[in-house]
Coordinates of C-alpha atoms and ligand atoms in Angstrom, one line a residue:
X1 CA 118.9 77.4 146.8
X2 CA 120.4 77.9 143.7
X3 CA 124.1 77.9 144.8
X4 CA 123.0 74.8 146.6
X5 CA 122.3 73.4 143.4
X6 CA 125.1 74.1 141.8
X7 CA 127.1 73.2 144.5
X8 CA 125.6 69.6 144.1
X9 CA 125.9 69.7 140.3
X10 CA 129.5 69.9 141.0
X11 CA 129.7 67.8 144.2
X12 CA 128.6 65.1 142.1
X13 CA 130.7 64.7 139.3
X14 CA 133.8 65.9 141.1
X15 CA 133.0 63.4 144.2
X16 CA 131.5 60.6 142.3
X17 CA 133.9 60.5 139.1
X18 CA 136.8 59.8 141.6
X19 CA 137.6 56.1 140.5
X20 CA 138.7 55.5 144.1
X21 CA 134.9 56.0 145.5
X22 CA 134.3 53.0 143.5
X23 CA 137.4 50.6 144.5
X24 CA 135.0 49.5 147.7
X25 CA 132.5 47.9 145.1
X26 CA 128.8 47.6 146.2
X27 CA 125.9 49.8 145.9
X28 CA 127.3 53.9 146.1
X29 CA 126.0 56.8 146.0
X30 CA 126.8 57.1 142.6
X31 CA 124.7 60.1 141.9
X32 CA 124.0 61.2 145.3
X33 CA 120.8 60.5 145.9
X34 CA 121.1 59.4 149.3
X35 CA 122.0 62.5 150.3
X36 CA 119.0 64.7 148.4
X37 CA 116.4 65.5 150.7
X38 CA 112.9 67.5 149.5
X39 CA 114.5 70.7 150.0
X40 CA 118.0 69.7 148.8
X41 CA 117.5 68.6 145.5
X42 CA 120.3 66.5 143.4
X43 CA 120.0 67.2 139.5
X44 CA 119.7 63.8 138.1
X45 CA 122.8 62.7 136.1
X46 CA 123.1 60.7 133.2
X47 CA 126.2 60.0 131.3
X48 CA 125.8 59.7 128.1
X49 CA 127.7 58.2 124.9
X50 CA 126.7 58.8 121.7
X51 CA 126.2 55.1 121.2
X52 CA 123.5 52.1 121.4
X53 CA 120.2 53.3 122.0
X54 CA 121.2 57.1 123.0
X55 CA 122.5 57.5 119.9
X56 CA 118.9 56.7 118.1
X57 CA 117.2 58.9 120.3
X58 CA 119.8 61.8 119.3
X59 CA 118.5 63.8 116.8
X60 CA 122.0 65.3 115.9
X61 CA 123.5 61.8 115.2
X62 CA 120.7 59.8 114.4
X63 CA 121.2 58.1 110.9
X64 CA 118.0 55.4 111.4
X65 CA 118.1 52.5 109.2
X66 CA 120.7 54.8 107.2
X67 CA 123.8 53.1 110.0
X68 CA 125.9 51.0 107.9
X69 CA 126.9 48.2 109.1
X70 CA 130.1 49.3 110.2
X71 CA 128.2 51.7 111.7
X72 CA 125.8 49.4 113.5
X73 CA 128.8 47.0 115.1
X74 CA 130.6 50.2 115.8
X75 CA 127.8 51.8 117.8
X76 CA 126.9 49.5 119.7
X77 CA 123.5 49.0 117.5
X78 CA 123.2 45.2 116.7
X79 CA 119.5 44.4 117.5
X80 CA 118.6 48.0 118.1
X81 CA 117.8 48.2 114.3
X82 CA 115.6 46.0 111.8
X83 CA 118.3 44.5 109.5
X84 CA 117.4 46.3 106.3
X85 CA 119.9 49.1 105.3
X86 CA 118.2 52.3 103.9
X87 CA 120.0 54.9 102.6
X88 CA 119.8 58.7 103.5
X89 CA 118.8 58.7 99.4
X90 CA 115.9 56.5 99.9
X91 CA 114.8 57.5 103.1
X92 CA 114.0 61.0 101.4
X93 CA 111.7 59.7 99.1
X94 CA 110.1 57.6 101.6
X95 CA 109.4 60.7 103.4
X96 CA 108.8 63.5 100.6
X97 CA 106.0 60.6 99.6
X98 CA 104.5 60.5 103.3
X99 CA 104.5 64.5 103.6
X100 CA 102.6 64.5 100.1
X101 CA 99.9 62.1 101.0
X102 CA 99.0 64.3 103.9
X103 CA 96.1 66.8 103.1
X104 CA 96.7 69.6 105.9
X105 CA 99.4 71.4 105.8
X106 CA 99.2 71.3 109.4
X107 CA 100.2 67.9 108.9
X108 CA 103.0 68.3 106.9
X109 CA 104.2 70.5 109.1
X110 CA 104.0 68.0 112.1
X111 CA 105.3 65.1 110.0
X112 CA 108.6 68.0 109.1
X113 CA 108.7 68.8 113.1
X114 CA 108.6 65.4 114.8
X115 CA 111.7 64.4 111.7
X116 CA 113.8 67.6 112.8
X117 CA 113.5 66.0 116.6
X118 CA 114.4 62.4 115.1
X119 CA 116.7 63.0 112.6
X120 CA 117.9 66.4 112.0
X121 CA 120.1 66.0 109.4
X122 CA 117.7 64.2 107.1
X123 CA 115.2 66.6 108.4
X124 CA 117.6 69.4 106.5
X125 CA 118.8 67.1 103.8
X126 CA 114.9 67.2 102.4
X127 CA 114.8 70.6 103.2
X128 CA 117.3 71.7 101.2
X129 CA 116.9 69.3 98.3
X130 CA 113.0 70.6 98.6
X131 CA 113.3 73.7 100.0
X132 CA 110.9 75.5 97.5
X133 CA 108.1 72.7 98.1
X134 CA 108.5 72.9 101.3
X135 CA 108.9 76.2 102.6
X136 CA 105.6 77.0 102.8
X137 CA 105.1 73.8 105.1
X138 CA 108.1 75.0 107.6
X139 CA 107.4 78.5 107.4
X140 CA 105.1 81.0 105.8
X141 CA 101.8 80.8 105.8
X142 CA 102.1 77.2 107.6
X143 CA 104.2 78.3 110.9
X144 CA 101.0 80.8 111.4
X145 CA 99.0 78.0 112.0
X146 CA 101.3 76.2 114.1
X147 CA 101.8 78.6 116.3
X148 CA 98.2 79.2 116.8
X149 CA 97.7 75.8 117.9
X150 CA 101.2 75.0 119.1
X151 CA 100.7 73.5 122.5
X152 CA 99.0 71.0 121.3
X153 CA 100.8 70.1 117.9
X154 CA 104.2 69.5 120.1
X155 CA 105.4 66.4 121.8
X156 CA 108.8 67.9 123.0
X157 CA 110.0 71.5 123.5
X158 CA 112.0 72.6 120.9
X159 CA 114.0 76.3 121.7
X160 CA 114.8 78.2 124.9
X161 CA 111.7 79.4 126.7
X162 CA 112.8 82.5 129.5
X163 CA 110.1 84.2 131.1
X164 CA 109.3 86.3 133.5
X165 CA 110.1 83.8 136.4
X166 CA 113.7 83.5 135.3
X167 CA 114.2 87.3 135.8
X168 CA 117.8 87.5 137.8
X169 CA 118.7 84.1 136.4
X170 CA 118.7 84.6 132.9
X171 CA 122.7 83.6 132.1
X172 CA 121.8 80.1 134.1
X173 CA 118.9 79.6 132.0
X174 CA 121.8 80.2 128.4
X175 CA 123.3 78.0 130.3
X176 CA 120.7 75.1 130.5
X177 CA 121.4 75.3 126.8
X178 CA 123.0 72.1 125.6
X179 CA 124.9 73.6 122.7
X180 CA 127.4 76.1 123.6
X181 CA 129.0 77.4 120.3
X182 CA 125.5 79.7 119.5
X183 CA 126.4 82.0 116.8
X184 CA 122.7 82.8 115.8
X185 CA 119.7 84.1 117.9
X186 CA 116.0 84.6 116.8
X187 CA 114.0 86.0 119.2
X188 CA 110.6 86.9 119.7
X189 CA 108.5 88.2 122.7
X190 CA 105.4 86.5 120.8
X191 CA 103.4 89.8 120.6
X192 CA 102.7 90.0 116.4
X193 CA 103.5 86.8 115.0
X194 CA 103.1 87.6 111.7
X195 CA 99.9 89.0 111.1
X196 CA 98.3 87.4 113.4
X197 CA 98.4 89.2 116.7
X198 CA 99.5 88.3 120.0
X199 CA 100.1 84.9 120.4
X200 CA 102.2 84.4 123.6
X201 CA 104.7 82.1 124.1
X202 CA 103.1 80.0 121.0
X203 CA 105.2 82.4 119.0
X204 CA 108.2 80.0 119.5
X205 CA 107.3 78.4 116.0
X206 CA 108.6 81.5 114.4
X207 CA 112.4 81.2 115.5
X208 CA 112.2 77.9 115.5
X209 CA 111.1 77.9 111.9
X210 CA 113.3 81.1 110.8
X211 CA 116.3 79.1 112.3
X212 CA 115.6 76.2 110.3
X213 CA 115.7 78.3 107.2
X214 CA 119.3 79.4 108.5
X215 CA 120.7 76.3 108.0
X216 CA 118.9 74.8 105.2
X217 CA 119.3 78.6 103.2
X218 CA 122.2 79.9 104.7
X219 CA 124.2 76.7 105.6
X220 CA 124.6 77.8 109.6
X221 CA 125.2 74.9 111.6
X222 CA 121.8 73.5 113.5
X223 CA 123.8 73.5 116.4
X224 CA 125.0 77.0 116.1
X225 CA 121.1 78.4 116.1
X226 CA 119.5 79.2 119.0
X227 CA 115.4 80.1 119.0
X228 CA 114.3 82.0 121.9
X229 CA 111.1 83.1 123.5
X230 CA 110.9 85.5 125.9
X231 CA 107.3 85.6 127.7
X232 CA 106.3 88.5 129.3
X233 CA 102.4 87.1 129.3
X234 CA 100.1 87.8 126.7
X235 CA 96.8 89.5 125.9
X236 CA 95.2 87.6 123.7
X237 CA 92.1 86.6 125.7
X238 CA 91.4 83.5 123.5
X239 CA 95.2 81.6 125.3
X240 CA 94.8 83.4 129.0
X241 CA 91.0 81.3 129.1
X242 CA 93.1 77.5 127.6
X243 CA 93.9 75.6 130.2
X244 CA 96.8 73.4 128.1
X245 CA 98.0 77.5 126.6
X246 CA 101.9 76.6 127.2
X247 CA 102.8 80.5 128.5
X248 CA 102.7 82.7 131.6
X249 CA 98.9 83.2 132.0
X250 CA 99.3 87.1 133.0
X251 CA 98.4 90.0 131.2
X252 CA 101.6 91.2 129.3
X253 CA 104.2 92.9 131.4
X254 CA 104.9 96.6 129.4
X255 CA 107.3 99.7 130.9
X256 CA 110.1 99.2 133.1
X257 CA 109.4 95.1 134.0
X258 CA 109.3 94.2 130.4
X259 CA 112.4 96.2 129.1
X260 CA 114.7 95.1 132.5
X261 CA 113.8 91.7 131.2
X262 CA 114.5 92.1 127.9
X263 CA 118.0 94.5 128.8
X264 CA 118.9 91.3 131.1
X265 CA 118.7 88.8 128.4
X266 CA 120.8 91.4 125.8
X267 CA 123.5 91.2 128.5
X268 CA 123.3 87.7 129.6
X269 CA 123.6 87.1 125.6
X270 CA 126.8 88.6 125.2
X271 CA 128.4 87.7 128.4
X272 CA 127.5 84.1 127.2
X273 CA 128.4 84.2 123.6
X274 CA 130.6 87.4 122.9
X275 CA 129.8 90.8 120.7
X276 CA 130.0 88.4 117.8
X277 CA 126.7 86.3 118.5
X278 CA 124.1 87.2 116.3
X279 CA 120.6 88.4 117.7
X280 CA 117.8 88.8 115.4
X281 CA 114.7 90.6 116.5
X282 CA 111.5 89.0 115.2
X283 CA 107.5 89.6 115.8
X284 CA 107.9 91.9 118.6
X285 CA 105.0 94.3 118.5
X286 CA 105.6 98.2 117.1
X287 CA 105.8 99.8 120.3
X288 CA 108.7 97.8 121.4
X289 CA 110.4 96.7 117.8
X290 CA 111.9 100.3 116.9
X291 CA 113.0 101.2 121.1
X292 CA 114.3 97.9 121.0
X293 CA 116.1 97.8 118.1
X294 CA 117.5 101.8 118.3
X295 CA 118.8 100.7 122.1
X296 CA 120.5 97.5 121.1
X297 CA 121.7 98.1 117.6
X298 CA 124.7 100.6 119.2
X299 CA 125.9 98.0 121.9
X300 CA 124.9 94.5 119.9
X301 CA 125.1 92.3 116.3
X302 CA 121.5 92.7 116.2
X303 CA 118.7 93.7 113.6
X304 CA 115.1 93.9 113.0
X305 CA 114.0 91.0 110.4
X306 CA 110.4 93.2 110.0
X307 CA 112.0 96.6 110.1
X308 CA 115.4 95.5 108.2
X309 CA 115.2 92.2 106.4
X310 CA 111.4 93.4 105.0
X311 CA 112.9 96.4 103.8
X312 CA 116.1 95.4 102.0
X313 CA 113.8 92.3 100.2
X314 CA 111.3 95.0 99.2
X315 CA 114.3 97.1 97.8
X316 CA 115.5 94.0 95.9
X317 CA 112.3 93.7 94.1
X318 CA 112.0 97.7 93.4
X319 CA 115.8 97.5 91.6
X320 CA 115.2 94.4 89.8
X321 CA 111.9 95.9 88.4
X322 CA 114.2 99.0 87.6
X323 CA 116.6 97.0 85.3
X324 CA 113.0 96.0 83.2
X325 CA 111.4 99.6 83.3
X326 CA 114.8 101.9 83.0
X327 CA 115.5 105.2 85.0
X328 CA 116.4 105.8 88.8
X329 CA 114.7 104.9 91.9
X330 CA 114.4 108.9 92.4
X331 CA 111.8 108.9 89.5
X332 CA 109.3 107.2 91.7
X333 CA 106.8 108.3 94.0
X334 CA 105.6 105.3 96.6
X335 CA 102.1 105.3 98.6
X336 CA 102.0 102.5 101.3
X337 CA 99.1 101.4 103.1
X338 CA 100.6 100.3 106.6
X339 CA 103.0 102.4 108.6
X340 CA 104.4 99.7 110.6
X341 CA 107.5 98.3 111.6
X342 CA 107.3 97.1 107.7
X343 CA 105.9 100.2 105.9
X344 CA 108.5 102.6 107.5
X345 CA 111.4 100.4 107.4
X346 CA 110.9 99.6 103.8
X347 CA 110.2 103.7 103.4
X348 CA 113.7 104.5 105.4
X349 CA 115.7 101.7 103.0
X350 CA 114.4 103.1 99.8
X351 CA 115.2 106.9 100.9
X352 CA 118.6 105.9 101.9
X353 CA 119.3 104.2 98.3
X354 CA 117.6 107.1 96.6
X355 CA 120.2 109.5 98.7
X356 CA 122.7 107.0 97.5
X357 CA 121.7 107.2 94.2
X358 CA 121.3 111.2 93.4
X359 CA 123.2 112.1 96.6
X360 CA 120.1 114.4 97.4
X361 CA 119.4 114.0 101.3
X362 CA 118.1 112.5 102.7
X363 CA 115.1 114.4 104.5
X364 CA 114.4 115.4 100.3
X365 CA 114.6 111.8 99.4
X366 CA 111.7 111.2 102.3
X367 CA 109.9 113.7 100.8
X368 CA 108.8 111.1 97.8
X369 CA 107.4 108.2 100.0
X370 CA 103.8 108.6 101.4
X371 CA 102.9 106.6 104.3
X372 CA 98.9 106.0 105.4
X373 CA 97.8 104.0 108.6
X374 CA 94.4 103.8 110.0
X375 CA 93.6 107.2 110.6
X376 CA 94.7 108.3 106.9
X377 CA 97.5 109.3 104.9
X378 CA 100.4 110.5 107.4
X379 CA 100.7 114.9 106.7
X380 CA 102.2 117.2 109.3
X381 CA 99.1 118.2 110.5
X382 CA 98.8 114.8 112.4
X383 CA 102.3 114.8 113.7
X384 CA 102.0 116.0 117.2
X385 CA 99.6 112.6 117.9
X386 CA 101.9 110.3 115.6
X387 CA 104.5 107.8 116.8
X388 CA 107.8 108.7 116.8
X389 CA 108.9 106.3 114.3
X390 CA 105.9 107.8 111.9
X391 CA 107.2 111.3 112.4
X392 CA 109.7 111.6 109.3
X393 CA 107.0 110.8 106.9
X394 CA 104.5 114.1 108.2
X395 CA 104.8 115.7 105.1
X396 CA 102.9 118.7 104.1
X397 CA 98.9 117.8 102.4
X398 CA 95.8 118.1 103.6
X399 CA 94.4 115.5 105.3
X400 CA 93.3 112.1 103.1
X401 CA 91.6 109.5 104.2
X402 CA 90.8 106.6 101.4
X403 CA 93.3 104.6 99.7
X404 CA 91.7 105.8 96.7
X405 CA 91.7 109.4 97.4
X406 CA 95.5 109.0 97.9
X407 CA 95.9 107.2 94.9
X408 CA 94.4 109.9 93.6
X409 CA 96.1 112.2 95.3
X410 CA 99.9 111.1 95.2
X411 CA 99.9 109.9 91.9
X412 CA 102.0 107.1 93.1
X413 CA 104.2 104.7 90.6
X414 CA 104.6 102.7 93.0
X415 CA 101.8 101.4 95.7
X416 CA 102.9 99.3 98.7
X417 CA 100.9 96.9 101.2
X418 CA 102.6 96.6 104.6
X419 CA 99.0 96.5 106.5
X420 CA 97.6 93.5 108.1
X421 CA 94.2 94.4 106.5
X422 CA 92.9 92.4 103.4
X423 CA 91.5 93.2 100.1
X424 CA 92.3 97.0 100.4
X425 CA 94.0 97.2 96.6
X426 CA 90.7 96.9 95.2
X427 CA 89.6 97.1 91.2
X428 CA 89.4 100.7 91.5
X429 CA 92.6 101.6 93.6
X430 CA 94.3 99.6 90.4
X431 CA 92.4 101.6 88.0
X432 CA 93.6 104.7 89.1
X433 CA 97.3 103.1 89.5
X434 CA 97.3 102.4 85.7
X435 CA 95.4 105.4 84.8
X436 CA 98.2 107.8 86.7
X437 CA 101.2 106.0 85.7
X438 CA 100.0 105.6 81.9
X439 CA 100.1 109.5 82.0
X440 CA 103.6 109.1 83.1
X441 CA 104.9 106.9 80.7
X442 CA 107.1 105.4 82.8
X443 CA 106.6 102.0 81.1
X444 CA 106.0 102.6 77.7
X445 CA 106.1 99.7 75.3
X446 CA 106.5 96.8 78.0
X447 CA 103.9 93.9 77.9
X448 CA 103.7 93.3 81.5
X449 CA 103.1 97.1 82.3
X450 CA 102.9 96.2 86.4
X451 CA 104.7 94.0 88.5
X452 CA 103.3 91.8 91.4
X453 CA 104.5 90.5 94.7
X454 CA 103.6 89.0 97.5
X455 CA 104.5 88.5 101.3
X456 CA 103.0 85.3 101.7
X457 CA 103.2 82.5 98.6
X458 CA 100.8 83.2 96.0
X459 CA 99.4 81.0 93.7
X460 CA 100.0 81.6 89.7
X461 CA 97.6 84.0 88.1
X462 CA 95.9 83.0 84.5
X463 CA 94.9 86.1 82.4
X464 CA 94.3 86.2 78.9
X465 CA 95.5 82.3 78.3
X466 CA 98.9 83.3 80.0
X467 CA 100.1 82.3 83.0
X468 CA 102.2 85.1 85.7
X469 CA 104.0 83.9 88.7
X470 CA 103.8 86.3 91.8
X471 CA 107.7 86.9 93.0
X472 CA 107.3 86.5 96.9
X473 CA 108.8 89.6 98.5
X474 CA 109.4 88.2 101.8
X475 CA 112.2 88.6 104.1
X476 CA 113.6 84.7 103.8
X477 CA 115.6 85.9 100.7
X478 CA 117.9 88.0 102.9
X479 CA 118.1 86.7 106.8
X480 CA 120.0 83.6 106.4
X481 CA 122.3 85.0 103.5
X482 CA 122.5 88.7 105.4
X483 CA 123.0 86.4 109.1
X484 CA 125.7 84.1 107.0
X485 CA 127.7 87.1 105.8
X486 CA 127.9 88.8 109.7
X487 CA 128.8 85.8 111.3
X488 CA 131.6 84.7 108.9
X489 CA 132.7 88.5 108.4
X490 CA 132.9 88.7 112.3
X491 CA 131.2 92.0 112.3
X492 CA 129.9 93.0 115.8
X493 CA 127.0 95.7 114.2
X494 CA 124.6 95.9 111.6
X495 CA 124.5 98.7 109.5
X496 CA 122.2 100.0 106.7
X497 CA 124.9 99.8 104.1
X498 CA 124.8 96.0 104.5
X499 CA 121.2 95.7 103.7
X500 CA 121.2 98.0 101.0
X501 CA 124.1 95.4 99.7
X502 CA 122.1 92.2 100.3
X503 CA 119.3 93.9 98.4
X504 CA 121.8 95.1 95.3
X505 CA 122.8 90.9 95.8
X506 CA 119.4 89.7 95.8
X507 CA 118.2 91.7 92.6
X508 CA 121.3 90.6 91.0
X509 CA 119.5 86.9 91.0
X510 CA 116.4 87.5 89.2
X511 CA 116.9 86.4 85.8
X512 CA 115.2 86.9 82.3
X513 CA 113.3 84.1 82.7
X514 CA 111.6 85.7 85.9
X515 CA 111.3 88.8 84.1
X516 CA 109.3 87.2 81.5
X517 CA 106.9 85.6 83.7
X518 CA 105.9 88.6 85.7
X519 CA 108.1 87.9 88.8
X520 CA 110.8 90.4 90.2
X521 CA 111.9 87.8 92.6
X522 CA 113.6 84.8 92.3
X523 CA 110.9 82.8 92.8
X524 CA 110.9 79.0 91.5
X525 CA 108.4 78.9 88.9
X526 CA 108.0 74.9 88.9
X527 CA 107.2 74.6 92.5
X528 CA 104.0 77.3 92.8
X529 CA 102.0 74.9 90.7
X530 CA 101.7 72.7 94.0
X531 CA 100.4 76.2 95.7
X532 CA 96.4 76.1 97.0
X533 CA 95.3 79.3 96.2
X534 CA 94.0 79.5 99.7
X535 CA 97.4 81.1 100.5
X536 CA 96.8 84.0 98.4
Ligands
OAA601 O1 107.8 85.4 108.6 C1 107.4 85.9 107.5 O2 106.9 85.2 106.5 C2 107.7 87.3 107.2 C3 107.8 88.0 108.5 O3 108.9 88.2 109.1 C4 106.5 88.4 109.2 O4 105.5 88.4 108.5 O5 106.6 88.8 110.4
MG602 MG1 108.6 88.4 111.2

């Protein structure tokens, strides 16, 4: 059947372009139709210009009422249009004023969607002339919510979609794609979207809204950017019972049917695009993230934004703090609550620079970074029941199982949240932070003794008639600029020098001004004035 189809693809336009079918005049079989039967399907052709009315409904040309009027005689627009001229300028404001009056941020985000599908590149013009307004409506937290409730915010499908019934025709399916100079993949098998669990094939709001960050942040072309989501099924009860969930409505596919899957799409990738297309790995769930990512980062361009990108932001933050307090990186201790694809990538980045750094190993360098999950602080006497990618932090204690109690134990200087969990760093846990590092002295005579960042935008925080501005410590500050640099260097691998560069880059931006304001990032301090504090 397929080779049929293809066979008819190509009968088509070989056949029917030939001007001398059409010398006899009359009506032909332009498209063969006349020939398609219910088994022998023809794919319905249309030829299209970039002109008249396709060229409105193409978001990639579109210009609206923007068309000159050059333009408009040109394109074959005359009558298509209302006569009034508005330029690109005005149709911004139009539109920043419309996405203000909306309430929701759901319905920014819809408003910001159905303009990307309309008009892409005013869609990225207020982006970029907006971008730290409206990030959060585009992405973090707002793309959470999206994806929750994506099937039925969407009017048309935006990214590719390859499941489980594509298996064995994956490269057609690349194919289907309309835009074939890809240099940029974000993919996600929808199983942690963020940290919101499993959400399916729903998760395609993540590449879709990581990609758009790639152009508007890293100036990669739209039509270079590829979102993909690759649906194995899902598990989350809640989408298998919707009769309008968009996915495969199995239970998730796990051992050897989810990993051929996945190992035909890594090969149908570079057959299609070449060892210089760039494939970022994004929400996949623990137990698939680190194999997936130790398997393809020998053979592909590919990293881990949770793993990676999370860790060489984190690191930014850590070395700009360390040009306010002094000293090395190896004078800290660090306690994190979470030992996920997060806390242990962020752990492995900051033991590699401290290596760097004092050229002490690296299994010493471990030795300073304490790790807890659910079950407790990570010590060796767990290791035999640990993951294999919570195995280098097993270091010798006695079991602990409070936050507190490790506080308390580890003396930490500095205390990390990587774990899905809320309101963990309670009153007490900062007590003990202050208590323990005051001993130290590692901060002596600075006003703003602790530094504060977030994940997720957080709201400005008033205390004692002063106002502080969280830094957000998440990984947008380094995909686009890391992707931009591999794509244009033409490397064909990632390696951990390159993150630790990007965070050394990324630190280099924070300025006085952000210093002086609490934040290690550099985090607009205009724009968080328009933050609810719901998203803290
Ligand atoms: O998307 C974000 O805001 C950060 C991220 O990668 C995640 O939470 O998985
Ligand atoms: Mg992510």
């Amino acid at each position: 059947m397929e080779s049929t189809l293809k066979e008819m693809r190509v009968g088509a336009s070989v056949l029917d372009m030939d001007p001398k079918s059409t010398v006899g005049g009359g009506v032909e079989d332009v498209y063969g139709e006349d020939r398609a039967t219910e088994d022998l399907l023809v794919t319905p052709w249309t030829i299209s210009v970039a002109s008249g009315y396709t060229l409105l409904r193409d978001p990639q040309h579109n210009k609206g009422l923007a068309f000159t009027e050059k333009e408009r005689d040109a394109h074959y627009l005359r009558g298509l249009l209302p006569p009034a001229i508005i330029s690109q300028q005005l149709q911004e404001k139009k539109l920043l004023k419309t996405i203000r009056q909306y309430q929701l941020p759901l319905q920014k985000y819809s408003a910001m969607m159905e303009l990307e599908e309309r008009n892409e590149r005013l869609f990225y013009k207020l982006l970029i002339d907006n971008v730290e307004e409206l990030l959060p409506v585009v992405y973090t937290p707002t793309v959470g919510e999206a994806c929750q409730k994506y099937g039925s915010i969407f009017k048309r499908p935006q990214g590719l979609y390859i499941s489980l019934k594509e298996k064995g025709k994956v490269l057609d399916v690349l194919k289907n794609w309309p835009r074939k100079s890809v240099q940029v993949i974000v993919v996600t098998d929808g199983e942690r979207i963020l940290g919101l669990g499993d959400l399916g094939c729903q998760g395609m709001g993540i590449p879709v809204g990581k990609l758009a960050l790639y152009t508007a942040l890293g100036g990669i072309r739209p039509s270079a950017c590829l979102p993909v989501t690759i649906d194995v099924g899902t598990n989350n009860e809640e989408l298998l019972n919707d009769e309008f969930y968009i996915g495969l409505k199995q239970r998730r596919a796990t051992g050897q049917e989810y990993y051929e899957l996945l190992h035909e799409f890594m090969r149908a990738v570079k057959q299609n695009y070449g060892e210089k297309v760039l494939i970022q790995f994004e929400d996949f769930a623990n137990h698939n993230a680190f194999e997936l990512l130790a398997k393809y980062g020998t053979t592909h361009l590919v990293f881990n934004d949770d793993i990676q990108g999370t860790a060489s932001v984190v690191l930014a933050g850590l070395l700009s703090a360390l040009k306010l307090l002094g000293g090395n990186i190896a004078d800290h201790t660090f306690l994190f609550l979470g030992a996920g694809e997060a806390g242990t990538g962020i752990a492995e980045l900051i033991a590699l620079e401290m290596s760097r750094q004092s050229k002490v190993p690296l299994e010493e360098t471990r030795k300073m970074i304490w790790l807890m999950d659910s079950k407790g602080l990570i010590v060796s006497s767990r290791k035999d029941s640990l993951q294999q990618f919570k195995k280098p932090w097993a270091h010798e204690h006695e079991p602990v199982k409070g936050l507190l109690d490790a506080v308390k134990a580890v003396k930490p200087t500095v205390l990390i949240g990587t774990s899905g969990v809320g309101k963990t760093f309670t009153k007490e846990v900062i007590e003990a932070m202050v208590f323990y590092n005051e001993l130290k002295k590692l901060t002596p005579g600075l006003r703003a003794k602790q530094f504060f960042a977030s994940g997720s935008p957080f709201a400005p925080v008033e205390y004692e008639g002063e106002v502080f501005y969280p830094g957000q410590s998440n990984n947008t500050y380094i995909f686009p600029g890391l992707g931009l640099g591999l794509v244009m260097s033409g490397a064909i691998r990632v390696h951990d020098d390159m993150l630790l560069a990007a965070a050394e880059a990324l630190s280099g931006q924070v300025t006085e001004e952000h210093f002086s304001k609490g934040a290690d990032f550099p985090t607009s301090l205009y724009h968080q004035k328009n933050l609810s504090p719901y998203c803290c």
